[in-house]
Every structure is written in C-alpha cells, then in structure tokens.
CSV table of C-alpha atoms in Angstrom, one decimal:
chain,number,residue,atom,x,y,z
A,1248,MET,CA,0.0,0.0,0.0
A,1249,ALA,CA,1.5,3.3,-1.1
A,1250,GLY,CA,2.4,5.6,1.7
A,1251,VAL,CA,2.3,3.0,4.4
A,1252,THR,CA,5.4,2.9,6.6
A,1253,PRO,CA,6.1,0.6,9.6
A,1254,ARG,CA,5.4,3.5,12.0
A,1255,SER,CA,2.1,4.5,10.3
A,1256,ALA,CA,1.0,0.9,10.0
A,1257,GLU,CA,1.6,0.2,13.8
A,1258,LEU,CA,-0.1,3.5,14.7
A,1259,GLY,CA,-3.1,2.6,12.5
A,1260,ARG,CA,-3.4,-0.8,14.2
A,1261,ALA,CA,-3.3,0.8,17.6
A,1262,LEU,CA,-6.0,3.3,16.7
A,1263,LYS,CA,-8.2,0.5,15.3
A,1264,ARG,CA,-7.7,-1.6,18.5
A,1265,ALA,CA,-8.7,1.4,20.6
A,1266,ARG,CA,-11.8,2.1,18.5
A,1267,GLU,CA,-12.9,-1.6,18.7
A,1268,ALA,CA,-12.3,-1.7,22.4
A,1269,ALA,CA,-14.6,1.3,22.7
A,1270,GLY,CA,-17.3,-0.6,20.8
A,1271,LEU,CA,-17.5,1.9,18.0
A,1272,THR,CA,-17.4,1.5,14.2
A,1273,ALA,CA,-15.2,3.7,12.0
A,1274,SER,CA,-18.3,5.4,10.6
A,1275,GLY,CA,-19.7,5.9,14.2
A,1276,ILE,CA,-16.6,7.7,15.5
A,1277,SER,CA,-16.2,9.6,12.3
A,1278,LEU,CA,-19.8,11.0,12.6
A,1279,GLN,CA,-19.1,11.8,16.3
A,1280,MET,CA,-15.9,13.7,15.5
A,1281,GLY,CA,-17.1,15.3,12.3
A,1282,TRP,CA,-14.7,13.5,10.0
A,1283,SER,CA,-15.3,11.4,7.0
A,1284,SER,CA,-15.2,7.7,7.5
A,1285,SER,CA,-12.6,7.5,4.7
A,1286,THR,CA,-10.3,9.7,6.8
A,1287,VAL,CA,-10.5,7.3,9.8
A,1288,GLY,CA,-10.1,4.4,7.4
A,1289,ARG,CA,-6.9,5.8,6.0
A,1290,TRP,CA,-5.5,6.4,9.5
A,1291,GLU,CA,-6.3,2.9,10.6
A,1292,SER,CA,-4.8,1.3,7.4
A,1293,GLY,CA,-1.6,3.4,7.8
A,1294,VAL,CA,-2.0,5.1,4.4
A,1295,ARG,CA,-2.1,8.4,6.2
A,1296,MET,CA,-1.1,9.5,9.7
A,1297,PRO,CA,-3.3,11.8,11.7
A,1298,SER,CA,-1.9,15.0,13.0
A,1299,PRO,CA,-0.9,15.0,16.6
A,1300,ALA,CA,-4.0,17.1,17.4
A,1301,ASP,CA,-6.4,14.8,15.6
A,1302,ALA,CA,-4.8,11.7,17.2
A,1303,ALA,CA,-5.2,13.3,20.6
A,1304,ALA,CA,-8.8,14.2,19.9
A,1305,LEU,CA,-9.6,10.8,18.6
A,1306,LEU,CA,-8.0,8.9,21.5
A,1307,THR,CA,-9.6,11.1,24.1
A,1308,ALA,CA,-13.0,10.5,22.5
A,1309,LEU,CA,-12.3,6.7,22.6
A,1310,GLY,CA,-11.5,6.9,26.3
A,1311,VAL,CA,-7.9,5.8,26.0
A,1312,ASP,CA,-5.8,6.3,29.2
A,1313,ALA,CA,-3.5,9.3,29.3
A,1314,GLU,CA,-0.2,7.3,29.2
A,1315,THR,CA,-1.2,5.4,26.0
A,1316,ARG,CA,-2.7,8.5,24.5
A,1317,ASP,CA,0.5,10.4,24.9
A,1318,GLU,CA,2.5,7.5,23.5
A,1319,LEU,CA,0.4,7.3,20.4
A,1320,VAL,CA,0.3,11.1,19.9
A,1321,ALA,CA,4.1,11.0,20.0
A,1322,MET,CA,4.0,8.4,17.2
A,1323,ALA,CA,2.0,10.8,15.1
A,1324,ARG,CA,4.7,13.4,15.2
A,1325,ASP,CA,7.5,13.8,12.6
A,1326,LYS,CA,5.6,12.3,9.7
A,1327,GLY,CA,8.3,13.1,7.3
A,1328,GLU,CA,11.1,11.2,9.1
A,1329,ARG,CA,13.0,8.7,7.0
A,1330,HIS,CA,12.9,6.0,9.7
A,1331,TRP,CA,11.2,5.0,12.9
A,1332,LEU,CA,13.4,5.2,16.0
A,1333,ALA,CA,11.7,3.7,19.0
A,1334,VAL,CA,13.4,4.6,22.3
A,1335,GLY,CA,12.3,3.4,25.7
A,1336,LEU,CA,10.1,0.5,26.6
A,1337,PRO,CA,6.7,1.8,25.5
A,1338,GLU,CA,7.7,2.6,22.0
A,1339,GLN,CA,10.0,-0.5,21.8
A,1340,ALA,CA,6.9,-2.6,22.5
A,1341,ARG,CA,5.2,-0.9,19.6
A,1342,ALA,CA,8.3,-1.7,17.4
A,1343,LEU,CA,8.1,-5.3,18.6
A,1344,SER,CA,4.5,-5.5,17.5
A,1345,ALA,CA,5.5,-4.2,14.1
A,1346,LEU,CA,8.3,-6.8,13.9
A,1347,LEU,CA,5.9,-9.6,14.7
A,1348,GLU,CA,3.5,-8.3,12.0
A,1349,ALA,CA,6.4,-8.1,9.5
A,1350,GLU,CA,7.3,-11.7,10.2
A,1351,ARG,CA,3.7,-12.9,9.7
A,1352,ASP,CA,3.3,-11.0,6.4
A,1353,ALA,CA,6.8,-11.5,4.9
A,1354,ALA,CA,7.5,-13.4,1.8
A,1355,GLU,CA,11.3,-13.4,2.6
A,1356,ILE,CA,13.1,-12.8,5.9
A,1357,THR,CA,16.9,-12.3,6.0
A,1358,THR,CA,18.5,-12.3,9.4
A,1359,VAL,CA,22.2,-11.7,10.3
A,1360,ALA,CA,23.1,-12.5,13.8
A,1361,PRO,CA,26.9,-12.5,14.8
A,1362,ASN,CA,26.7,-13.1,18.5
A,1363,LEU,CA,23.4,-14.8,19.5
A,1364,VAL,CA,20.9,-17.2,18.0
A,1365,PRO,CA,18.2,-15.0,16.4
A,1366,GLY,CA,15.1,-14.5,18.5
A,1367,MET,CA,12.9,-16.2,15.9
A,1368,LEU,CA,15.0,-19.5,16.3
A,1369,GLN,CA,15.5,-19.5,20.1
A,1370,THR,CA,14.4,-22.3,22.3
A,1371,THR,CA,12.4,-21.6,25.5
A,1372,ALA,CA,15.4,-22.3,27.8
A,1373,TYR,CA,17.8,-20.2,25.7
A,1374,ALA,CA,15.4,-17.3,25.5
A,1375,ARG,CA,14.7,-17.5,29.3
A,1376,ALA,CA,18.4,-17.5,30.0
A,1377,ILE,CA,18.8,-14.3,28.0
A,1378,LEU,CA,15.8,-12.4,29.3
A,1379,GLY,CA,16.4,-13.6,32.9
A,1380,ALA,CA,20.0,-12.3,32.9
A,1381,GLY,CA,19.2,-9.2,30.9
A,1382,GLY,CA,17.4,-7.2,33.5
A,1383,VAL,CA,13.9,-8.0,32.4
A,1384,PRO,CA,11.5,-7.8,35.3
A,1385,GLU,CA,10.7,-11.3,36.6
A,1386,HIS,CA,7.0,-11.1,35.9
A,1387,GLU,CA,7.7,-10.2,32.3
A,1388,VAL,CA,10.1,-13.0,31.5
A,1389,GLU,CA,7.7,-15.8,30.8
A,1390,PRO,CA,5.3,-13.8,28.6
A,1391,ARG,CA,8.3,-12.5,26.6
A,1392,VAL,CA,9.7,-16.0,26.3
A,1393,ARG,CA,6.4,-17.3,24.9
A,1394,VAL,CA,6.2,-14.5,22.3
A,1395,ARG,CA,9.8,-15.0,21.2
A,1396,VAL,CA,9.5,-18.8,20.9
A,1397,GLY,CA,6.2,-18.5,19.2
A,1398,ARG,CA,7.6,-16.4,16.4
A,1399,ARG,CA,9.1,-19.3,14.5
A,1400,GLU,CA,5.6,-20.9,14.0
A,1401,VAL,CA,5.3,-18.8,10.9
A,1402,LEU,CA,7.9,-21.2,9.3
A,1403,ARG,CA,5.4,-24.0,9.5
A,1404,ASP,CA,2.4,-22.1,8.2
A,1405,GLN,CA,0.7,-23.2,5.0
A,1406,ASN,CA,2.4,-20.3,3.1
A,1407,PRO,CA,5.6,-19.7,5.1
A,1408,PRO,CA,8.2,-17.0,4.4
A,1409,ARG,CA,11.5,-18.0,3.0
A,1410,LEU,CA,14.1,-17.5,5.8
A,1411,THR,CA,17.8,-16.9,5.2
A,1412,THR,CA,19.7,-16.7,8.4
A,1413,MET,CA,23.5,-16.2,8.9
A,1414,ILE,CA,24.7,-16.8,12.4
A,1415,GLY,CA,28.2,-16.2,13.7
A,1416,GLU,CA,30.2,-19.2,15.0
A,1417,GLY,CA,30.5,-17.4,18.3
A,1418,ALA,CA,26.8,-17.8,18.8
A,1419,LEU,CA,27.2,-21.6,18.7
A,1420,ARG,CA,30.0,-21.6,21.3
A,1421,ARG,CA,28.8,-19.0,23.8
A,1422,LEU,CA,27.4,-21.0,26.7
A,1423,VAL,CA,24.1,-19.1,27.2
A,1424,GLY,CA,22.2,-20.9,29.9
A,1425,GLY,CA,24.9,-23.6,30.2
A,1426,ARG,CA,26.0,-26.6,28.2
A,1427,LYS,CA,22.7,-28.5,28.4
A,1428,VAL,CA,20.7,-25.5,27.2
A,1429,MET,CA,23.1,-24.7,24.4
A,1430,ALA,CA,23.2,-28.4,23.2
A,1431,HIS,CA,19.4,-28.4,23.0
A,1432,GLN,CA,19.4,-25.0,21.2
A,1433,LEU,CA,21.9,-26.3,18.6
A,1434,ARG,CA,19.8,-29.4,18.0
A,1435,THR,CA,16.8,-27.2,17.5
A,1436,LEU,CA,18.8,-25.2,14.9
A,1437,LEU,CA,19.5,-28.4,13.0
A,1438,ASP,CA,15.8,-29.2,13.0
A,1439,ILE,CA,14.9,-25.7,11.8
A,1440,ALA,CA,17.7,-25.9,9.1
A,1441,ALA,CA,16.0,-29.0,7.7
A,1442,LEU,CA,12.8,-27.1,6.9
A,1443,PRO,CA,12.5,-26.6,3.1
A,1444,VAL,CA,12.0,-22.8,3.5
A,1445,VAL,CA,15.1,-22.3,5.6
A,1446,ASP,CA,18.7,-21.5,4.4
A,1447,LEU,CA,20.8,-21.5,7.6
A,1448,ARG,CA,24.5,-20.7,7.3
A,1449,ILE,CA,27.3,-20.2,9.8
A,1450,VAL,CA,29.9,-17.4,9.5
A,1451,PRO,CA,33.1,-19.1,10.8
A,1452,PHE,CA,35.7,-17.5,13.0
A,1453,THR,CA,38.1,-17.9,10.0
A,1454,ALA,CA,36.0,-15.6,7.8
A,1455,ASP,CA,37.3,-12.3,6.6
A,1456,TRP,CA,35.7,-9.0,7.6
A,1457,ALA,CA,32.0,-8.7,6.7
A,1458,PRO,CA,29.2,-6.4,7.8
A,1459,ASP,CA,27.9,-9.0,10.4
A,1460,LEU,CA,30.6,-7.6,12.6
A,1461,GLU,CA,28.7,-4.3,12.7
A,1462,GLY,CA,25.7,-6.0,14.5
A,1463,MET,CA,22.5,-8.0,14.0
A,1464,PHE,CA,19.8,-7.0,11.6
A,1465,ASP,CA,16.6,-8.4,10.1
A,1466,MET,CA,15.3,-7.6,6.6
A,1467,PHE,CA,11.8,-8.3,5.4
A,1468,ALA,CA,10.3,-8.4,1.9
A,1469,PHE,CA,6.5,-8.7,1.6
A,1470,ARG,CA,4.0,-10.5,-0.6
A,1471,ASP,CA,2.0,-7.3,-1.2
A,1472,ASP,CA,3.1,-4.0,-2.5
A,1473,ARG,CA,4.7,-2.8,0.7
A,1474,GLU,CA,8.3,-1.7,0.5
A,1475,PRO,CA,10.9,-3.9,2.2
A,1476,VAL,CA,12.0,-2.9,5.7
A,1477,VAL,CA,15.0,-3.4,7.9
A,1478,HIS,CA,14.8,-3.8,11.7
A,1479,LEU,CA,17.7,-3.2,14.1
A,1480,GLU,CA,17.6,-3.4,17.9
A,1481,ASN,CA,19.8,-2.8,20.9
A,1482,ARG,CA,19.2,-2.7,24.7
A,1483,ARG,CA,17.4,0.6,24.8
A,1484,SER,CA,16.0,1.3,21.3
A,1485,ALA,CA,14.8,-0.2,18.0
A,1486,LEU,CA,15.3,1.3,14.6
A,1487,VAL,CA,13.1,0.5,11.6
A,1488,LEU,CA,14.3,1.6,8.1
A,1489,HIS,CA,12.1,1.7,5.0
A,1490,GLU,CA,13.7,4.2,2.6
A,1491,PRO,CA,15.0,2.3,-0.5
A,1492,ASP,CA,18.6,3.5,-0.2
A,1493,ASP,CA,18.7,2.4,3.5
A,1494,VAL,CA,17.2,-1.0,2.7
A,1495,GLU,CA,19.5,-1.5,-0.3
A,1496,ALA,CA,22.6,-0.9,1.9
A,1497,TYR,CA,21.5,-3.7,4.1
A,1498,ARG,CA,20.7,-6.0,1.2
A,1499,ALA,CA,24.2,-5.4,-0.1
A,1500,ALA,CA,25.5,-6.1,3.4
A,1501,ALA,CA,23.7,-9.4,3.6
A,1502,ASP,CA,25.2,-10.4,0.2
A,1503,ILE,CA,28.7,-9.8,1.6
A,1504,VAL,CA,28.0,-11.8,4.7
A,1505,MET,CA,26.6,-14.6,2.6
A,1506,SER,CA,29.9,-14.6,0.6
A,1507,VAL,CA,32.0,-15.5,3.7
A,1508,ALA,CA,29.5,-17.9,5.2
A,1509,MET,CA,29.7,-21.6,5.1
A,1510,SER,CA,27.4,-23.7,2.9
A,1511,PRO,CA,24.2,-25.0,4.5
A,1512,GLU,CA,25.7,-28.5,4.6
A,1513,ALA,CA,29.0,-27.4,6.2
A,1514,SER,CA,27.1,-25.2,8.6
A,1515,ALA,CA,24.9,-28.1,9.7
A,1516,GLY,CA,28.0,-30.2,10.2
A,1517,LEU,CA,29.6,-27.6,12.4
A,1518,ILE,CA,26.5,-27.1,14.5
A,1519,ALA,CA,26.3,-30.9,15.0
A,1520,ASP,CA,29.9,-31.1,16.0
A,1521,VAL,CA,29.5,-28.3,18.6
A,1522,ALA,CA,26.4,-29.9,19.9
A,1523,GLU,CA,28.1,-33.3,20.3
A,1524,SER,CA,31.0,-31.7,22.2
A,1525,LEU,CA,28.6,-30.1,24.6
A,1526,GLU,CA,26.6,-33.2,25.1
A,1527,GLY,CA,29.8,-35.1,25.8
A,1528,THR,CA,30.6,-32.8,28.7
A,1529,SER,CA,27.1,-32.1,30.1
C-alpha cells in the first residue's frame, strides 16, 4: 500500500484496536468527531497518519488512558522522518509489535546474527536465559519467552516465508544458559535448518571481515506492494528503516555476509559437532 510505513501501520493498528475496544465503528466515531469515514479508514490502514492534534482528539473520545494517548500522539509526530526510532520501553513494545506483524506477512526474511541465536529461532530455555539475565522484570520474562519462541511458528504455516539466516560461529560456542541449554538449542537449529523454506549458514571464525561484525539486523520483503524494511535493535532502542537507499545498503551487506558464510551442509556439520562436544561434557 502506497504511503504505508512501519510506523504509520503500527499507529493505525493501535487506533483500530482502541476504537474496537470502545465498541465503535469507523463510521460511528467519524460521525461523532465530524470527520469522513474514509479519513479514519486511511489512518487505521496506515495510508495516512493523523496530525498529533487529531490523534489526541480521537484517542480522548475513545477513552484511552493518558499514558497510552501520549505515547500514540508522539508516534503521530515527525511524519516526514526517514525511519522509525523507538526509544524506551513503551515505543519499543510498539516496534516489537510491528516486527511480529512483518514476520507474519513477509515473503522473505533475512537475518544476520553474529553473537546470538536470532530471536525467531531460540528455544524456550535459551530465551529464558537471555531475558532472565538481561534485566527484564521477573513477571515479564515468561510472557516474553512465549512471544519469542512462538515467532518461528510462521515457518510451519501453509504459506511460510523464505528464511535466510546467517549466524556467527561465536553464537554456537557462547554458553548461554549452560551446556545443556546450548546443546538443545543447537539441536533445535538443526531441526529448523532441515525445513524446506530455511537456508541457515554459519559465519566461521576464520571468515574475513564482513558487515555482520557491525551487528545484528533483520530484513523483510513482503508479498503485497509494501516496500521492504530493515529492523535493528539494541538494549534501549529499536530502529526500523524503510527508505529504499537504506534497505539496499543492508541488502548489499547481507550479500557480503553470505559470501563469507559456510554452505548449508557445512554449517549443519559444524552445528552438530559443537552440539556433540557439549553433550559429551554435560
């Protein structure tokens, strides 16, 4: 859809959820506010973003709490920005929602992960070890683990995306959660690599420099006419890029990483070797 960006799409979904929670139709709230129903429809589809003033008026009329209202009004600002920078937990949660939506709708997913097994491929115990040691409040760990582990179910859908993932050898050897957890994680990687839609490759320690050393990223191409997007994340922020030049830079980076990665067969052999070594000392 022309004009739709990751930020406008997520804001639109949030506005639609708020309207439905209030028990109102798009035409009903439009009539109440004196707007055309097509205007509200374009906001909810992400084709257009409301002004901050319109967003505030709409959310107030829908009875949204002040904290959520302020968060969504902030999303409506800076319409012309070239990317979506989500800083802090509330907006990071919105960015995560957009990431999950991208995974569900993608035709192709490319993931580069130099230091950790990508979130989409993590086991329950591996994800729990990361979140538990990463400062996540205890009551949030299990819900986040379930969300993270559930992400790979898209690979078993009737029409799954094609996943290409390049993982650094260090991610295989870092004992996140201990030897038993890592051995199970590596066996799970082998199971995932056997899926027909998955191309899983390891970037060995012996590889030359490649852009994976700059950090992890995910790239999504969609079945519909949405433009591809790139998702980057660190401890305190998430960044979603959708401008063609930005996306192309990461596409080129992925090609370079692929050129220094091992073949799928050699990668599976290395994963199995590391898993066996861990199982032998567990």
